[in-house]
């Protein structure tokens, strides 16, 4: 590979810098706005940085609305959906990667096809179904729906990961004394950790960010996840921007923490899944 | 005691749904090498073999001949379509791999990357719920035998190919299995390491009391390791015998060509019988077969016929002047150190001749430049005769 010239390096850094600004700027505005006073928020000549830093907004946001409850709901929905999607995805992906049976190709096609429908298109049907199953206005309903909408992605990603792992490793485990399930649990899953973690993060983030279904299904204020609950600051006559942004910033924290914790696994998982499948 | 009996073993890989529907009933067809029937592709058939206790059996053959499939059927990793498999007299067809008391070494090592070398070797013992002390004793003993004690705390990724293969062998022998299966265990190693590991396996065999079944496509491995060799082609056994038997008495043209390096030279020849004496003629050169061979041929009622004559490269010698000889032209001369491999065109065939660079008196033998004429001779005792179907006439 030829060495990059200094001006090319400069140009690259400049480009990266601009991209970073574009990505970070909205968060920066959210942060500074969250720290502004009411008066400053609606002042005619508004500045980017607050004239008076109102740090108490970050605490008051939790008091002004049941934000903690919204957080808890979001955690339950995202965590539950992740568990269900990965829990069902692992055996399904294993079967798709390792077993030979009729209709396998059709099943894989059907799984990927289910991913083509936007939840909005299916909203009326989903609502009727959930009401019929007495799962509307419940956290469990949201868990199941989020798991279902992320199932296809989880299966395909995990299948890709399993395909990159030599089947001989499992066969060795079977000869060593494992049954199929034991070989899966003791050998295949630990080796597939990067792929599983990747699927886990994606499902969690998708479920954490989900808005439309939660807005349609949940009527009870105390059952709302953070994405829907945050609307409480968006009044008919008056919008509490500082609380809205403060809560939004809080809402991004779990996702960022998750990314930082497992960034290495994520990259490895994406590459592993990309080789085959 | 661990005997192994394979009786009329057959393996058919069923067609996938689409292919099966396209396939019409009728006579079996040949596809690539393997037979294709209505049921599917026949990977192995008519496989009959009795392996004695502590015997080292090598399955050898070209890619796709069914040797690995046979081994995997013994391991329980492939279902046996037809036939019976007995280990120590017990029918094993439907027994789970973990309950067959076998161990297997894979070509890809198949080590568990998330475990240390120690844990890899201890894994099968832990699954059998052995005591920690016993596990520790066995792992350390195996590590000692394989000279990998210093690597016990490492993960497989921190080991070289040769060391990984030792760990894989270690994992197999700690269990003290009845049968040790090895599927091309040296194929991923470089030539030098392969030779070294081959010697290690010979030593290992002397140290552990078990029956070995070893798969390879490398005839050198087969010849050096096996008590008996099973040569396979297109799913069928071609010959079973000791290394000497298959080398000196190949059952057919395939075995004759497959075993031995450089491979055996073949000529179109005429076999003539007269008064209990047999002569084989290639072009203008005639060799008389020795009495023993003639007796066998006469006993089988072999008469005058066109045959394929096989002579090994090291059995063809340079003819003295005036002596009757097969005349050829040198195409390529390969200097191998103690000998020269001459690639010669003779009687319209490509022939390889091994000529020592020095005779027994220490004199250098004349060199042959490409294009030069060469006169070759061989005795009747080194002739292998095959009929039109490729069968050895002496069998």
Tab-separated table of C-alpha atoms in Angstrom, chain B residues 2 15 88 92 110 113 122 136 138 143 154 160 169 174 202 251 253 266 292 303 308 341 366 377 389-390:
chain	number	residue	atom	x	y	z
B	2	UNK	CA	-11.111	-53.432	20.649
B	15	UNK	CA	-30.908	-36.008	-3.166
B	88	UNK	CA	-15.863	-55.061	20.224
B	92	UNK	CA	-22.964	-49.564	16.947
B	110	UNK	CA	-11.133	-28.746	16.037
B	113	UNK	CA	-10.587	-21.818	21.108
B	122	UNK	CA	-9.614	-32.206	30.272
B	136	UNK	CA	-5.019	-33.886	36.255
B	138	UNK	CA	-4.217	-38.115	32.731
B	143	UNK	CA	1.038	-33.767	27.763
B	154	UNK	CA	-2.014	-21.358	26.663
B	160	UNK	CA	1.749	-23.317	16.099
B	169	UNK	CA	-4.061	-35.864	19.700
B	174	UNK	CA	-6.486	-38.836	27.508
B	202	UNK	CA	4.578	-44.032	15.136
B	251	UNK	CA	-4.746	-55.841	-7.262
B	253	UNK	CA	-4.278	-50.711	-12.332
B	266	UNK	CA	2.409	-48.565	-17.932
B	292	UNK	CA	6.790	-68.624	-10.205
B	303	UNK	CA	-3.371	-67.384	-22.439
B	308	UNK	CA	-1.208	-53.519	-19.750
B	341	UNK	CA	14.483	-39.040	-12.357
B	366	UNK	CA	26.653	-40.660	-17.421
B	377	UNK	CA	15.615	-52.960	-19.779
B	389	UNK	CA	-10.520	-54.418	-17.171
B	390	UNK	CA	-7.429	-53.370	-15.267
